[in-house]
XYZ file of C-alpha atoms in Angstrom:
406
model
C 0.056 0.004 -0.028
C 2.394 2.696 -1.235
C -0.406 5.168 -1.721
C -1.144 6.337 1.749
C -1.356 9.826 0.593
C -3.748 9.248 -2.290
C -6.152 12.149 -2.576
C -3.617 14.592 -1.018
C -2.856 17.548 -3.360
C 0.495 19.331 -2.960
C 1.413 22.656 -4.736
C 5.260 22.963 -4.880
C 6.893 26.318 -5.491
C 10.482 25.289 -5.117
C 13.683 24.646 -6.957
C 17.019 22.795 -6.793
C 16.862 19.560 -4.694
C 16.297 20.023 -0.966
C 12.548 21.033 -0.897
C 11.658 19.433 -4.240
C 12.968 16.065 -2.787
C 10.303 16.379 -0.119
C 7.785 16.658 -2.759
C 9.291 13.595 -4.527
C 8.820 11.707 -1.266
C 5.157 12.730 -0.878
C 4.550 11.743 -4.583
C 6.150 8.278 -3.873
C 3.675 7.859 -1.073
C 0.723 8.697 -3.285
C 0.209 12.448 -3.219
C -0.582 14.480 -6.399
C 2.311 16.989 -6.396
C 2.074 19.814 -8.800
C 5.345 21.620 -9.424
C 4.825 25.287 -10.281
C 7.680 26.469 -12.582
C 8.115 29.940 -14.049
C 7.870 30.736 -17.699
C 11.490 31.624 -18.124
C 13.257 28.244 -18.031
C 11.749 26.548 -14.916
C 13.693 24.994 -12.178
C 17.384 25.806 -12.614
C 18.184 22.234 -11.482
C 17.179 21.282 -15.023
C 20.520 22.696 -16.302
C 22.607 21.678 -13.429
C 25.997 20.106 -14.350
C 27.498 17.727 -11.685
C 30.972 16.350 -11.595
C 31.709 17.428 -15.111
C 28.833 15.075 -16.461
C 27.751 17.403 -19.418
C 24.323 15.830 -20.014
C 24.948 14.594 -23.536
C 22.974 11.467 -24.522
C 19.548 10.495 -23.320
C 17.189 13.031 -21.648
C 17.679 11.520 -18.261
C 21.543 11.833 -18.442
C 20.886 15.603 -19.058
C 18.661 15.803 -16.001
C 19.562 13.006 -13.562
C 19.536 15.285 -10.476
C 16.178 16.573 -11.593
C 14.909 13.060 -11.614
C 15.903 12.457 -7.968
C 14.113 15.466 -6.611
C 11.130 15.488 -8.902
C 10.031 11.938 -9.990
C 6.235 11.399 -9.704
C 5.202 15.024 -9.984
C 3.301 17.092 -12.616
C 4.768 20.346 -13.925
C 2.813 23.491 -14.763
C 4.542 26.579 -16.196
C 3.147 29.865 -14.736
C 4.194 33.507 -14.572
C 2.925 34.145 -10.942
C 3.950 37.727 -11.264
C 1.306 38.324 -13.993
C -2.342 38.921 -12.890
C -3.589 35.950 -14.698
C -0.811 33.713 -13.317
C -1.412 34.915 -9.840
C -5.067 33.855 -10.128
C -4.010 30.442 -11.417
C -1.678 29.977 -8.489
C -4.545 31.132 -6.143
C -6.858 28.427 -7.630
C -4.197 25.875 -7.301
C -3.614 26.661 -3.636
C -7.437 26.775 -3.054
C -7.619 23.187 -4.012
C -4.441 21.977 -2.234
C -3.738 20.343 0.988
C -0.160 21.465 1.185
C 1.723 24.389 -0.139
C 5.407 23.505 -0.271
C 8.130 26.104 -0.907
C 11.820 27.028 -0.507
C 11.257 30.703 -1.208
C 12.710 32.807 1.624
C 10.473 34.907 3.802
C 11.344 38.287 2.239
C 10.943 36.772 -1.286
C 7.444 35.407 -0.352
C 6.481 38.915 1.168
C 7.484 40.682 -2.050
C 5.508 38.116 -4.205
C 2.542 38.814 -1.856
C 2.682 35.241 -0.565
C 2.856 35.741 3.169
C 1.347 33.099 5.382
C -1.784 35.387 5.736
C -2.245 35.852 2.017
C -1.726 32.095 1.243
C -4.438 31.275 3.842
C -6.796 33.739 2.120
C -6.657 31.414 -0.779
C -7.126 28.439 1.443
C -7.406 28.651 5.275
C -6.854 25.005 5.774
C -3.807 24.557 3.616
C -0.627 23.353 5.357
C 2.187 25.695 4.474
C 5.545 23.869 4.518
C 8.796 25.816 4.237
C 12.315 24.591 3.761
C 15.173 26.984 3.989
C 18.949 27.294 4.530
C 18.806 28.751 8.054
C 15.315 28.683 9.308
C 12.331 31.112 9.310
C 13.491 33.466 12.122
C 16.753 35.165 13.077
C 19.250 37.538 11.442
C 20.006 35.043 8.537
C 16.528 33.903 7.739
C 16.672 35.683 4.290
C 20.117 34.373 3.486
C 20.132 31.756 0.820
C 21.773 28.389 1.440
C 22.807 25.165 -0.282
C 23.668 21.937 1.667
C 27.408 22.375 1.119
C 27.252 25.590 3.071
C 24.317 25.570 5.403
C 24.384 21.798 6.220
C 27.972 20.566 5.843
C 29.890 23.736 6.722
C 27.696 25.851 9.144
C 26.068 23.087 11.005
C 29.497 21.480 11.936
C 29.209 18.414 9.852
C 32.541 18.959 7.965
C 34.295 19.718 11.117
C 32.952 16.791 12.947
C 33.716 14.257 10.193
C 37.093 15.403 9.126
C 40.081 13.351 10.429
C 42.477 15.232 12.679
C 45.367 14.892 10.130
C 43.482 15.673 6.945
C 44.817 18.541 4.834
C 41.334 19.602 3.790
C 37.993 19.381 5.398
C 35.554 16.709 4.429
C 33.634 17.512 1.209
C 30.143 16.191 0.558
C 28.718 14.742 -2.683
C 25.874 16.372 -4.633
C 22.633 16.787 -2.568
C 24.097 14.928 0.351
C 22.292 17.087 2.968
C 19.455 18.041 0.509
C 18.050 14.539 0.322
C 18.320 13.885 4.063
C 16.624 17.301 4.656
C 13.859 16.490 2.114
C 12.850 13.275 3.743
C 12.641 15.012 7.176
C 10.467 17.799 5.704
C 8.162 15.271 4.061
C 7.821 13.481 7.445
C 6.941 16.825 9.069
C 4.323 17.419 6.318
C 2.700 14.140 6.944
C 2.556 14.716 10.720
C 0.889 18.093 9.923
C -1.619 16.321 7.765
C -2.400 13.896 10.547
C -2.897 16.697 13.033
C -5.121 18.625 10.715
C -7.238 15.471 10.213
C -7.473 15.053 13.971
C -8.167 18.744 14.982
C -8.929 20.796 11.924
C -5.907 23.007 12.594
C -3.307 23.344 9.673
C 0.081 23.823 11.173
C 2.921 25.796 9.695
C 5.728 23.418 8.996
C 9.394 24.646 8.964
C 12.695 22.887 8.514
C 16.129 23.940 7.324
C 19.503 22.584 6.187
C 21.066 24.088 9.161
C 18.697 22.190 11.368
C 19.241 18.941 9.494
C 22.972 19.295 9.652
C 22.857 19.815 13.380
C 20.683 16.691 13.737
C 23.269 14.677 11.777
C 26.034 15.516 14.202
C 23.923 15.962 17.312
C 26.271 13.723 19.313
C 29.260 16.024 18.614
C 27.280 19.157 19.375
C 26.019 17.621 22.705
C 29.539 16.487 23.571
C 30.761 20.100 22.696
C 28.402 21.502 25.289
C 28.804 18.794 27.983
C 32.509 18.527 27.933
C 33.517 22.028 26.514
C 35.309 20.421 23.535
C 35.055 21.084 19.655
C 33.777 17.584 18.888
C 33.903 14.014 20.090
C 37.648 12.981 20.061
C 38.701 11.194 16.873
C 41.903 9.758 15.722
C 43.858 10.286 12.514
C 42.455 8.943 9.185
C 42.265 5.156 9.197
C 42.375 4.770 13.049
C 39.738 4.245 15.689
C 39.842 4.057 19.440
C 38.375 0.626 18.977
C 40.051 -1.341 16.257
C 37.005 -3.542 15.889
C 35.090 -0.376 14.734
C 37.404 0.474 11.858
C 37.900 -0.026 8.161
C 40.720 -2.218 6.570
C 42.219 -2.288 3.158
C 42.302 -5.604 1.217
C 45.032 -6.831 -1.173
C 43.082 -5.611 -4.183
C 42.711 -2.008 -2.796
C 39.075 -2.537 -1.477
C 37.801 -1.852 2.078
C 36.049 -3.812 4.772
C 34.142 -1.801 7.466
C 33.984 -3.520 10.837
C 31.329 -2.312 13.402
C 31.528 -4.612 16.420
C 30.017 -2.407 19.127
C 29.753 -5.414 21.567
C 33.338 -6.206 20.907
C 33.997 -8.873 23.640
C 31.042 -10.831 22.350
C 32.286 -11.016 18.730
C 36.120 -10.719 18.907
C 37.135 -14.271 19.589
C 34.897 -15.852 16.772
C 35.858 -13.047 14.440
C 39.622 -13.779 14.897
C 38.914 -17.400 14.122
C 37.171 -16.502 10.826
C 39.985 -14.294 9.609
C 42.539 -17.043 10.316
C 44.076 -15.263 13.355
C 42.831 -17.267 16.407
C 45.919 -16.016 18.254
C 44.439 -12.439 18.331
C 41.316 -13.764 20.127
C 43.326 -14.937 23.031
C 46.066 -12.429 23.071
C 45.849 -10.690 26.586
C 46.780 -7.300 24.956
C 43.396 -7.441 23.018
C 41.053 -8.831 25.628
C 38.786 -7.698 27.013
C 37.761 -4.524 25.241
C 39.616 -2.219 27.682
C 42.885 -3.839 26.680
C 42.056 -3.815 22.989
C 41.473 0.001 23.265
C 44.504 0.434 25.303
C 46.563 -1.407 22.706
C 44.691 -0.136 19.632
C 47.825 0.713 17.620
C 49.139 -2.764 17.825
C 45.784 -4.407 17.176
C 45.100 -2.087 14.152
C 48.551 -3.003 12.701
C 47.769 -6.668 13.070
C 44.411 -6.324 11.341
C 45.830 -4.244 8.584
C 48.438 -6.837 7.759
C 45.937 -9.698 7.900
C 43.369 -7.878 5.642
C 46.095 -6.859 3.143
C 47.052 -10.526 2.573
C 43.862 -11.374 0.590
C 41.448 -9.811 -2.006
C 38.066 -8.556 -1.077
C 36.220 -11.765 -2.349
C 38.183 -13.889 0.071
C 37.112 -11.773 3.006
C 33.479 -11.650 1.803
C 33.458 -15.413 1.794
C 35.293 -15.619 5.163
C 32.896 -13.347 6.889
C 29.732 -14.708 5.337
C 28.514 -16.161 8.689
C 30.011 -13.436 10.864
C 27.274 -12.479 13.441
C 28.953 -9.115 14.189
C 28.153 -6.081 11.948
C 30.435 -5.674 9.031
C 30.102 -4.432 5.351
C 32.107 -3.998 2.163
C 32.599 -0.312 1.374
C 30.574 -0.468 -1.870
C 30.774 1.799 -4.899
C 27.518 3.471 -5.997
C 27.775 1.332 -9.124
C 27.855 -1.843 -6.994
C 24.842 -0.649 -4.920
C 22.810 -0.613 -8.181
C 23.094 -4.455 -8.310
C 22.991 -5.226 -4.647
C 20.427 -8.105 -4.245
C 19.143 -6.626 -1.016
C 18.425 -3.457 -2.784
C 16.460 -5.391 -5.489
C 14.541 -7.472 -2.987
C 13.397 -4.347 -1.170
C 12.551 -2.298 -4.265
C 14.660 0.584 -3.187
C 15.342 1.455 -6.848
C 12.553 2.218 -9.401
C 12.998 1.508 -13.070
C 11.207 4.126 -15.203
C 11.443 5.302 -18.853
C 12.188 8.857 -19.967
C 10.146 10.735 -22.508
C 12.273 8.971 -25.342
C 11.562 5.515 -23.894
C 15.080 5.018 -22.433
C 14.922 3.002 -19.225
C 16.884 4.023 -16.210
C 16.863 3.501 -12.376
C 16.494 6.132 -9.703
C 16.287 5.814 -5.890
C 12.896 5.733 -4.249
C 12.015 7.652 -0.957
C 13.364 5.599 1.837
C 10.156 4.787 3.547
C 7.643 2.047 2.436
C 4.223 0.987 3.559
C 2.942 -2.534 3.800
C 6.150 -3.693 2.109
C 5.082 -2.073 -1.112
C 7.694 -0.045 -3.272
C 6.657 3.310 -4.796
C 5.181 3.030 -8.302
C 7.762 3.967 -10.900
C 7.057 7.372 -12.366
C 9.602 9.694 -14.003
C 10.129 13.382 -13.393
C 7.961 15.713 -15.567
C 9.347 17.720 -18.452
C 9.282 21.325 -18.086
C 5.649 22.566 -18.067
C 4.474 19.158 -19.277
C 1.158 19.104 -17.601
C 0.107 22.891 -17.865
C -2.922 22.329 -19.929
C -4.103 19.213 -18.208
C -3.937 21.013 -14.739
C -5.670 24.146 -15.934
C -8.523 21.980 -17.449
C -8.833 20.297 -13.895
C -9.041 23.759 -12.347
C -12.011 24.528 -14.466
C -10.469 26.722 -17.204
C -11.775 26.161 -20.701
C -9.582 26.189 -23.853
C -10.401 29.841 -24.610
C -9.034 30.784 -21.278
C -5.980 28.612 -21.806
C -5.312 30.177 -25.108
C -5.673 33.644 -23.822
C -3.301 32.821 -20.934
C -0.775 31.493 -23.431
C -1.046 34.570 -25.652
C -0.501 36.922 -22.682
C 2.607 34.912 -21.396
C 0.867 33.976 -18.129
C 1.568 30.176 -18.767
C 3.782 28.328 -21.104
């Protein structure tokens, strides 16, 4: 039952990936999400180049970031600055359950889209806002992307950078955006539930700054409680507990160990890797001794893992009850049988019929994956949506001629 939000209508006035990814999650869960794009090119994410991938080839290669944050939606192209476009937006909101936006407070005010004005269109609409730094305070109108608001300002890069690194940790595309989007989607569903119970439509706010702080909340808490910058961490490749560390294999791959109950797993693990001597070595048992002698233990494990290729260790650790994992490449994740079994990827076709895979929202209902639906082309559903609003073809033609719609 993936369509828990069937019948819920969302009007999204947002661009890039953070807030649109919240809309994509709501669409995965059954909502009808209408993406409002301007008449001057639409969401700038449609033209985003990531990692030098220039977008040549199939349509989805040109817009793969757009797919992640917008699959399952419908797109309408409207100039909301025009009188006619403003009326269309008002009619959309009047028929919506949720108004979702990443426009900053001052921009919304200039567009005459304050909370009060939006609720004049629809007093029961849930207004959901995602921003870089929150809806209050001195930087409420300061723009933000996840690399700055989430990774830098929220302390994520500082907390995750090894002490001996020359440069701070750098995130990948939309790293904080997608985490923030799913959180915002959860907040919206909570607001829908509350409105159903009480009739009150809450104002929903989240930000990349808040999401980044949540991601490194242990470090922020420790900074306060112990008057330190972050939780103490060693140099790259080290860990206070050698059984919670990563080790390089002979073929230059990596195995991540995560034995939080180390004394429980250590002896059996040492047997499986062909080093029973380590399991009875008094330097490494119990855990207090293992931590005390972490340099020696880490050196032993490094030498051992470096003796064989990854395939050997995957076989040797098949029945290991402690938690471990191969550090997989994104390409390998595409073919992970566990991913396939759970339907974490959806296979869809672009407008030219080329099939591709994209990641679904990370929550399912009744063990049912989201239905596979591609992202809309720019303004693809403009006429259909206007007809649903009750406009006739004469109205639509007039709106096109005036430039109010695509």
